[in-house]
Amino acid sequence: MLYLLKLHPEITIKSRSVRQQMTRCLTANIRNTLRRLDQGVRVKDQWDAIRVRLPEGLADETTAAIEDGLTRIPGIQQILATEEVRFDSLEQAAEHIVPLWSPAIAGRSFRVQAKRRGEHDFTSADIERYLGGKLLEASPTARVNLKHAEVVVPVELNDRRLQVIRARWKGLGGYPLGVQGQALSLISGGFDSPVATWKMIRRGVKTHFLFFNLGGPAHEAGVREVSHHVWERYGVSHKVKFVSVPFEGVVAEILRSIPDGLMGVVLKRMMMRVAGRMAERLRIPALVTGDAIAQVSSQTLSNLAVIDDASTLPILRPVLTDDKQDIIDRARMIGTARFAESMPEYCGVISRRPHNKAPLGDVHAAEAEFDERVLEDAIQATEVMRIDQVLEREAPLPEVMTVDSPEALGHLDAPCVIDIRRADEQEAAPLELQRIPLIHIPFYELQDQAADLPADKQYLLYCDQGVMSRMQALHLADRGLRHFGVYRHSPAL
């Protein structure tokens, strides 16, 4: 089986040297991708296309996987499945092409598109007229439309060899991966950041993944999975890094030391500072985020400028002007929406009254109260691993007890409820319990205090939505503290 891969049009308009360099890079990327499926695949670059030939006797499943893989390699505009036969005459060409295409044009408009190279006693237009007539004879319900055809019948003739095109698929387009350098993408597992990462990959940027862990093992497990998915489907020709930064301590310090209205902006600035340090360590010259203008308070144009002030590297924002629904639609197309839909929304550092235009001077003054040692501790604890290994190290998440009714809570042996909400949230909506001990430990202090609590009790964590309490319980279970669960019911007992 032979495939002709057409280059993305933006590659074909480059200078001769740049086009050759991009074509060589794309050829190597295709080879690296497909030989993971079968070592016998042969890839050869030409000026106007790349030829991929599969070995004889390949299993149908492997062939299908190769065809699917070709549609996801950046730089390929179109994939043509072809059969190469000897050309002797137009009549003989019609014998190959008419049976193949006449069912596809029945009841539809069509045109023949011929490309010819070599010395012949006819033109490309002659080929199109002749084969068009033969197709009309074989399929009387079809009609010719040269400008707006529903079906285009492609024919390629190279000297005495005829390329009979059996099928065609649309490729990903864009530039070959790696020709535009590297970037480090901040990925959270929501809708926006995976789409932003995919856009960078499609434009030829070798994109690594940087994750700020705000919610313990459950949070990281989901982000590892979506990061691996994006890489495996669209960037598997290159090895990249997955960087995990434990940021819960930073969150706790922000909640202790930063005024309410500035928390979200300061969190993003702290992320940019750490991201810049990690990028410089890995010799990566740019950062990528999923920010979109005005989507949340920290993403107003004014606040984005304040965030950029904290970075020594350029920050690229591929979805900056995209509507949210467009981002969600794109996430569904690339297969990341299912991860975002199941990812718990972490809301630990959302200001109750955020500034839409945080004054830079106020931000600098607030950060002067931030304990820099916390940031250094996060950097020192950062883990860097290969993206192809992130799922190998995954362990099943521990089970945590969840109680969602007053009756069940009352039947537990020595239960104690811990309200992990912030003080202002507790005051606004007090949790009232009868006959059940209730203590207050804000979530950002819980990890430090949990080990000192008596181990002969069953502690149930409470927050408004149950998301933060589950994350904290999983994090504690991961540390071996298995006597913490979740309480998700608020009426008084």
Tab-separated table of N, CA and C in Angstrom, residues 174-298:
chain	number	residue	atom	x	y	z
A	174	GLY	N	-0.627	22.647	9.393
A	174	GLY	CA	0.374	23.241	10.265
A	174	GLY	C	1.792	22.947	9.814
A	175	TYR	N	2.730	23.121	10.735
A	175	TYR	CA	4.152	22.934	10.449
A	175	TYR	C	4.678	21.660	11.098
A	176	PRO	N	5.724	21.064	10.531
A	176	PRO	CA	6.319	19.872	11.144
A	176	PRO	C	6.786	20.156	12.565
A	177	LEU	N	6.522	19.230	13.457
A	177	LEU	CA	6.867	19.406	14.862
A	177	LEU	C	8.380	19.549	15.007
A	178	GLY	N	8.780	20.590	15.717
A	178	GLY	CA	10.193	20.818	15.988
A	178	GLY	C	10.816	21.930	15.186
A	179	VAL	N	10.197	22.334	14.062
A	179	VAL	CA	10.833	23.356	13.216
A	179	VAL	C	10.703	24.754	13.802
A	180	GLN	N	9.817	24.946	14.781
A	180	GLN	CA	9.637	26.263	15.381
A	180	GLN	C	10.138	26.316	16.826
A	181	GLY	N	11.020	25.414	17.200
A	181	GLY	CA	11.615	25.478	18.520
A	181	GLY	C	10.785	24.787	19.589
A	182	GLN	N	10.982	25.224	20.853
A	182	GLN	CA	10.360	24.574	22.000
A	182	GLN	C	9.602	25.583	22.861
A	183	ALA	N	8.648	25.084	23.635
A	183	ALA	CA	7.929	25.898	24.613
A	183	ALA	C	7.521	25.003	25.771
A	184	LEU	N	7.233	25.635	26.907
A	184	LEU	CA	6.793	24.934	28.106
A	184	LEU	C	5.371	25.378	28.396
A	185	SER	N	4.422	24.432	28.316
A	185	SER	CA	3.009	24.759	28.430
A	185	SER	C	2.498	24.451	29.835
A	186	LEU	N	1.870	25.456	30.462
A	186	LEU	CA	1.247	25.263	31.771
A	186	LEU	C	-0.096	24.577	31.557
A	187	ILE	N	-0.214	23.350	32.047
A	187	ILE	CA	-1.404	22.565	31.758
A	187	ILE	C	-2.114	22.201	33.061
A	188	SER	N	-3.433	22.395	33.076
A	188	SER	CA	-4.205	22.186	34.295
A	188	SER	C	-5.182	21.027	34.183
A	189	GLY	N	-5.494	20.594	32.974
A	189	GLY	CA	-6.467	19.526	32.803
A	189	GLY	C	-7.858	20.012	32.479
A	190	GLY	N	-8.078	21.341	32.435
A	190	GLY	CA	-9.370	21.872	32.029
A	190	GLY	C	-9.507	21.879	30.509
A	191	PHE	N	-10.419	22.663	30.000
A	191	PHE	CA	-10.614	22.729	28.555
A	191	PHE	C	-9.509	23.528	27.863
A	192	ASP	N	-9.083	24.645	28.466
A	192	ASP	CA	-8.286	25.636	27.753
A	192	ASP	C	-6.842	25.215	27.500
A	193	SER	N	-6.140	24.789	28.551
A	193	SER	CA	-4.704	24.560	28.402
A	193	SER	C	-4.358	23.396	27.467
A	194	PRO	N	-5.103	22.276	27.438
A	194	PRO	CA	-4.782	21.254	26.432
A	194	PRO	C	-4.986	21.752	24.998
A	195	VAL	N	-6.022	22.571	24.778
A	195	VAL	CA	-6.242	23.125	23.435
A	195	VAL	C	-5.102	24.064	23.066
A	196	ALA	N	-4.670	24.904	24.014
A	196	ALA	CA	-3.543	25.796	23.751
A	196	ALA	C	-2.289	24.994	23.408
A	197	THR	N	-2.059	23.906	24.142
A	197	THR	CA	-0.894	23.046	23.871
A	197	THR	C	-0.993	22.436	22.480
A	198	TRP	N	-2.167	21.940	22.122
A	198	TRP	CA	-2.370	21.346	20.799
A	198	TRP	C	-2.108	22.364	19.699
A	199	LYS	N	-2.550	23.586	19.895
A	199	LYS	CA	-2.323	24.617	18.878
A	199	LYS	C	-0.832	24.882	18.673
A	200	MET	N	-0.077	24.870	19.755
A	200	MET	CA	1.365	25.073	19.624
A	200	MET	C	2.011	23.898	18.892
A	201	ILE	N	1.603	22.681	19.225
A	201	ILE	CA	2.141	21.500	18.537
A	201	ILE	C	1.847	21.582	17.047
A	202	ARG	N	0.629	21.961	16.706
A	202	ARG	CA	0.232	22.043	15.297
A	202	ARG	C	1.056	23.083	14.532
A	203	ARG	N	1.536	24.101	15.217
A	203	ARG	CA	2.352	25.116	14.553
A	203	ARG	C	3.838	24.776	14.592
A	204	GLY	N	4.153	23.529	14.923
A	204	GLY	CA	5.535	23.071	14.818
A	204	GLY	C	6.392	23.290	16.040
A	205	VAL	N	5.770	23.615	17.186
A	205	VAL	CA	6.529	23.876	18.407
A	205	VAL	C	6.566	22.616	19.275
A	206	LYS	N	7.753	22.152	19.564
A	206	LYS	CA	7.923	21.019	20.474
A	206	LYS	C	7.530	21.495	21.871
A	207	THR	N	6.430	20.974	22.390
A	207	THR	CA	5.819	21.542	23.591
A	207	THR	C	5.889	20.571	24.762
A	208	HIS	N	6.543	21.017	25.834
A	208	HIS	CA	6.638	20.263	27.065
A	208	HIS	C	5.488	20.655	27.989
A	209	PHE	N	5.289	19.886	29.058
A	209	PHE	CA	4.144	20.077	29.946
A	209	PHE	C	4.615	20.472	31.343
A	210	LEU	N	3.975	21.496	31.898
A	210	LEU	CA	4.279	21.946	33.253
A	210	LEU	C	2.989	21.981	34.064
A	211	PHE	N	2.964	21.233	35.149
A	211	PHE	CA	1.766	21.093	35.968
A	211	PHE	C	2.034	21.616	37.365
A	212	PHE	N	1.163	22.500	37.838
A	212	PHE	CA	1.223	22.971	39.221
A	212	PHE	C	0.175	22.214	40.028
A	213	ASN	N	0.645	21.362	40.924
A	213	ASN	CA	-0.256	20.505	41.687
A	213	ASN	C	-0.869	21.295	42.837
A	214	LEU	N	-2.155	21.577	42.721
A	214	LEU	CA	-2.883	22.316	43.750
A	214	LEU	C	-3.801	21.415	44.565
A	215	GLY	N	-4.005	20.179	44.127
A	215	GLY	CA	-5.026	19.353	44.753
A	215	GLY	C	-4.633	17.930	45.056
A	216	GLY	N	-3.332	17.636	45.189
A	216	GLY	CA	-2.932	16.303	45.599
A	216	GLY	C	-2.920	15.283	44.481
A	217	PRO	N	-2.880	13.986	44.835
A	217	PRO	CA	-2.699	12.918	43.841
A	217	PRO	C	-3.845	12.810	42.854
A	218	ALA	N	-5.067	13.108	43.274
A	218	ALA	CA	-6.193	13.012	42.342
A	218	ALA	C	-6.054	14.035	41.232
A	219	HIS	N	-5.639	15.227	41.598
A	219	HIS	CA	-5.435	16.287	40.612
A	219	HIS	C	-4.330	15.894	39.629
A	220	GLU	N	-3.209	15.426	40.155
A	220	GLU	CA	-2.087	15.097	39.283
A	220	GLU	C	-2.395	13.910	38.378
A	221	ALA	N	-3.118	12.918	38.879
A	221	ALA	CA	-3.424	11.741	38.061
A	221	ALA	C	-4.200	12.146	36.812
A	222	GLY	N	-5.181	13.035	36.972
A	222	GLY	CA	-5.959	13.471	35.822
A	222	GLY	C	-5.140	14.266	34.831
A	223	VAL	N	-4.260	15.121	35.316
A	223	VAL	CA	-3.455	15.959	34.416
A	223	VAL	C	-2.403	15.124	33.700
A	224	ARG	N	-1.832	14.156	34.375
A	224	ARG	CA	-0.888	13.258	33.689
A	224	ARG	C	-1.578	12.561	32.517
A	225	GLU	N	-2.805	12.145	32.750
A	225	GLU	CA	-3.524	11.395	31.717
A	225	GLU	C	-3.801	12.259	30.495
A	226	VAL	N	-4.290	13.476	30.700
A	226	VAL	CA	-4.604	14.331	29.554
A	226	VAL	C	-3.328	14.783	28.860
A	227	SER	N	-2.253	15.022	29.597
A	227	SER	CA	-0.984	15.409	28.976
A	227	SER	C	-0.452	14.283	28.096
A	228	HIS	N	-0.504	13.069	28.606
A	228	HIS	CA	-0.047	11.920	27.820
A	228	HIS	C	-0.898	11.751	26.565
A	229	HIS	N	-2.204	11.983	26.698
A	229	HIS	CA	-3.105	11.873	25.541
A	229	HIS	C	-2.711	12.857	24.447
A	230	VAL	N	-2.492	14.116	24.800
A	230	VAL	CA	-2.124	15.130	23.803
A	230	VAL	C	-0.812	14.759	23.134
A	231	TRP	N	0.172	14.338	23.923
A	231	TRP	CA	1.463	13.967	23.347
A	231	TRP	C	1.344	12.734	22.459
A	232	GLU	N	0.689	11.701	22.924
A	232	GLU	CA	0.633	10.439	22.177
A	232	GLU	C	-0.100	10.603	20.856
A	233	ARG	N	-1.111	11.457	20.816
A	233	ARG	CA	-1.889	11.607	19.589
A	233	ARG	C	-1.279	12.605	18.606
A	234	TYR	N	-0.616	13.638	19.119
A	234	TYR	CA	-0.198	14.707	18.212
A	234	TYR	C	1.290	15.028	18.252
A	235	GLY	N	2.020	14.505	19.218
A	235	GLY	CA	3.434	14.853	19.295
A	235	GLY	C	4.348	13.691	19.573
A	236	VAL	N	3.908	12.475	19.250
A	236	VAL	CA	4.638	11.285	19.662
A	236	VAL	C	5.979	11.135	18.939
A	237	SER	N	6.203	11.888	17.873
A	237	SER	CA	7.479	11.796	17.161
A	237	SER	C	8.636	12.372	17.974
A	238	HIS	N	8.325	13.146	19.037
A	238	HIS	CA	9.354	13.773	19.846
A	238	HIS	C	9.175	13.397	21.317
A	239	LYS	N	10.285	13.250	22.009
A	239	LYS	CA	10.262	13.028	23.457
A	239	LYS	C	10.248	14.388	24.160
A	240	VAL	N	9.290	14.563	25.067
A	240	VAL	CA	9.201	15.812	25.805
A	240	VAL	C	9.106	15.512	27.297
A	241	LYS	N	9.152	16.567	28.103
A	241	LYS	CA	9.161	16.429	29.555
A	241	LYS	C	7.790	16.753	30.150
A	242	PHE	N	7.508	16.108	31.267
A	242	PHE	CA	6.364	16.454	32.114
A	242	PHE	C	6.945	16.902	33.442
A	243	VAL	N	6.647	18.131	33.819
A	243	VAL	CA	7.201	18.731	35.027
A	243	VAL	C	6.063	18.932	36.025
A	244	SER	N	6.226	18.412	37.229
A	244	SER	CA	5.195	18.524	38.262
A	244	SER	C	5.743	19.323	39.439
A	245	VAL	N	5.066	20.432	39.750
A	245	VAL	CA	5.491	21.312	40.835
A	245	VAL	C	4.460	21.235	41.961
A	246	PRO	N	4.838	20.800	43.165
A	246	PRO	CA	3.890	20.778	44.289
A	246	PRO	C	3.613	22.210	44.753
A	247	PHE	N	2.387	22.678	44.577
A	247	PHE	CA	2.091	24.093	44.819
A	247	PHE	C	1.100	24.319	45.953
A	248	GLU	N	0.785	23.277	46.690
A	248	GLU	CA	-0.176	23.456	47.783
A	248	GLU	C	0.362	24.379	48.869
A	249	GLY	N	1.663	24.282	49.143
A	249	GLY	CA	2.262	25.168	50.131
A	249	GLY	C	2.215	26.619	49.697
A	250	VAL	N	2.381	26.853	48.392
A	250	VAL	CA	2.296	28.208	47.867
A	250	VAL	C	0.873	28.737	48.031
A	251	VAL	N	-0.104	27.881	47.745
A	251	VAL	CA	-1.507	28.265	47.931
A	251	VAL	C	-1.754	28.666	49.384
A	252	ALA	N	-1.266	27.853	50.309
A	252	ALA	CA	-1.475	28.143	51.716
A	252	ALA	C	-0.840	29.477	52.104
A	253	GLU	N	0.357	29.744	51.605
A	253	GLU	CA	1.021	31.003	51.933
A	253	GLU	C	0.294	32.194	51.334
A	254	ILE	N	-0.245	32.042	50.137
A	254	ILE	CA	-1.035	33.121	49.527
A	254	ILE	C	-2.260	33.420	50.382
A	255	LEU	N	-2.937	32.372	50.833
A	255	LEU	CA	-4.135	32.570	51.649
A	255	LEU	C	-3.799	33.210	52.996
A	256	ARG	N	-2.588	32.958	53.484
A	256	ARG	CA	-2.187	33.563	54.757
A	256	ARG	C	-1.763	35.019	54.602
A	257	SER	N	-1.093	35.345	53.490
A	257	SER	CA	-0.376	36.620	53.449
A	257	SER	C	-0.867	37.625	52.415
A	258	ILE	N	-1.693	37.218	51.450
A	258	ILE	CA	-2.079	38.105	50.350
A	258	ILE	C	-3.512	38.586	50.544
A	259	PRO	N	-3.799	39.868	50.348
A	259	PRO	CA	-5.176	40.370	50.457
A	259	PRO	C	-6.106	39.649	49.495
A	260	ASP	N	-7.361	39.527	49.908
A	260	ASP	CA	-8.338	38.727	49.167
A	260	ASP	C	-8.394	39.075	47.687
A	261	GLY	N	-8.535	40.333	47.348
A	261	GLY	CA	-8.754	40.721	45.957
A	261	GLY	C	-7.590	40.463	45.032
A	262	LEU	N	-6.407	40.197	45.578
A	262	LEU	CA	-5.208	40.020	44.756
A	262	LEU	C	-4.756	38.565	44.660
A	263	MET	N	-5.459	37.664	45.341
A	263	MET	CA	-4.971	36.283	45.433
A	263	MET	C	-4.807	35.609	44.080
A	264	GLY	N	-5.831	35.716	43.212
A	264	GLY	CA	-5.763	35.029	41.920
A	264	GLY	C	-4.617	35.511	41.062
A	265	VAL	N	-4.404	36.832	41.020
A	265	VAL	CA	-3.319	37.389	40.216
A	265	VAL	C	-1.969	36.988	40.790
A	266	VAL	N	-1.837	37.032	42.110
A	266	VAL	CA	-0.563	36.657	42.724
A	266	VAL	C	-0.261	35.176	42.481
A	267	LEU	N	-1.279	34.320	42.550
A	267	LEU	CA	-1.052	32.903	42.254
A	267	LEU	C	-0.494	32.725	40.853
A	268	LYS	N	-1.094	33.402	39.871
A	268	LYS	CA	-0.594	33.295	38.495
A	268	LYS	C	0.827	33.836	38.380
A	269	ARG	N	1.132	34.917	39.083
A	269	ARG	CA	2.498	35.469	39.041
A	269	ARG	C	3.500	34.487	39.649
A	270	MET	N	3.122	33.835	40.729
A	270	MET	CA	4.020	32.844	41.328
A	270	MET	C	4.256	31.688	40.362
A	271	MET	N	3.194	31.294	39.656
A	271	MET	CA	3.358	30.234	38.660
A	271	MET	C	4.328	30.657	37.563
A	272	MET	N	4.218	31.895	37.104
A	272	MET	CA	5.102	32.365	36.039
A	272	MET	C	6.551	32.419	36.507
A	273	ARG	N	6.744	32.799	37.751
A	273	ARG	CA	8.112	32.844	38.263
A	273	ARG	C	8.733	31.453	38.288
A	274	VAL	N	7.973	30.486	38.769
A	274	VAL	CA	8.491	29.111	38.812
A	274	VAL	C	8.630	28.553	37.397
A	275	ALA	N	7.647	28.826	36.545
A	275	ALA	CA	7.711	28.338	35.164
A	275	ALA	C	8.953	28.860	34.460
A	276	GLY	N	9.276	30.134	34.690
A	276	GLY	CA	10.474	30.695	34.081
A	276	GLY	C	11.731	30.007	34.560
A	277	ARG	N	11.778	29.706	35.852
A	277	ARG	CA	12.953	29.010	36.397
A	277	ARG	C	13.090	27.623	35.779
A	278	MET	N	11.967	26.899	35.677
A	278	MET	CA	12.031	25.549	35.124
A	278	MET	C	12.372	25.583	33.644
A	279	ALA	N	11.813	26.550	32.911
A	279	ALA	CA	12.107	26.653	31.481
A	279	ALA	C	13.584	26.946	31.251
A	280	GLU	N	14.159	27.828	32.051
A	280	GLU	CA	15.583	28.130	31.904
A	280	GLU	C	16.434	26.911	32.233
A	281	ARG	N	15.997	26.139	33.242
A	281	ARG	CA	16.739	24.926	33.598
A	281	ARG	C	16.734	23.931	32.438
A	282	LEU	N	15.600	23.857	31.713
A	282	LEU	CA	15.466	22.913	30.604
A	282	LEU	C	15.835	23.534	29.260
A	283	ARG	N	16.301	24.781	29.290
A	283	ARG	CA	16.706	25.507	28.073
A	283	ARG	C	15.556	25.649	27.085
A	284	ILE	N	14.415	26.037	27.620
A	284	ILE	CA	13.211	26.271	26.814
A	284	ILE	C	12.939	27.768	26.809
A	285	PRO	N	12.770	28.399	25.626
A	285	PRO	CA	12.758	29.864	25.561
A	285	PRO	C	11.407	30.548	25.737
A	286	ALA	N	10.294	29.818	25.871
A	286	ALA	CA	8.984	30.472	25.938
A	286	ALA	C	8.015	29.650	26.770
A	287	LEU	N	7.005	30.343	27.324
A	287	LEU	CA	5.944	29.711	28.093
A	287	LEU	C	4.633	29.791	27.324
A	288	VAL	N	3.734	28.857	27.619
A	288	VAL	CA	2.420	28.809	26.972
A	288	VAL	C	1.352	28.668	28.055
A	289	THR	N	0.262	29.421	27.933
A	289	THR	CA	-0.857	29.263	28.854
A	289	THR	C	-2.162	29.178	28.072
A	290	GLY	N	-3.217	28.750	28.755
A	290	GLY	CA	-4.548	28.679	28.161
A	290	GLY	C	-5.396	29.901	28.467
A	291	ASP	N	-4.774	31.030	28.788
A	291	ASP	CA	-5.532	32.244	29.101
A	291	ASP	C	-6.352	32.703	27.898
A	292	ALA	N	-7.583	33.130	28.171
A	292	ALA	CA	-8.451	33.749	27.167
A	292	ALA	C	-9.000	35.039	27.767
A	293	ILE	N	-8.951	36.101	26.994
A	293	ILE	CA	-9.316	37.422	27.511
A	293	ILE	C	-10.691	37.403	28.161
A	294	ALA	N	-10.734	37.904	29.419
A	294	ALA	CA	-11.972	38.146	30.164
A	294	ALA	C	-12.717	36.874	30.545
A	295	GLN	N	-12.088	35.700	30.395
A	295	GLN	CA	-12.792	34.476	30.779
A	295	GLN	C	-12.984	34.411	32.290
A	296	VAL	N	-11.960	34.806	33.049
A	296	VAL	CA	-12.079	34.949	34.501
A	296	VAL	C	-11.397	36.250	34.885
A	297	SER	N	-11.512	36.638	36.151
A	297	SER	CA	-11.032	37.958	36.572
A	297	SER	C	-9.531	38.127	36.385
A	298	SER	N	-8.763	37.060	36.536
A	298	SER	CA	-7.309	37.179	36.381
A	298	SER	C	-6.890	37.297	34.918
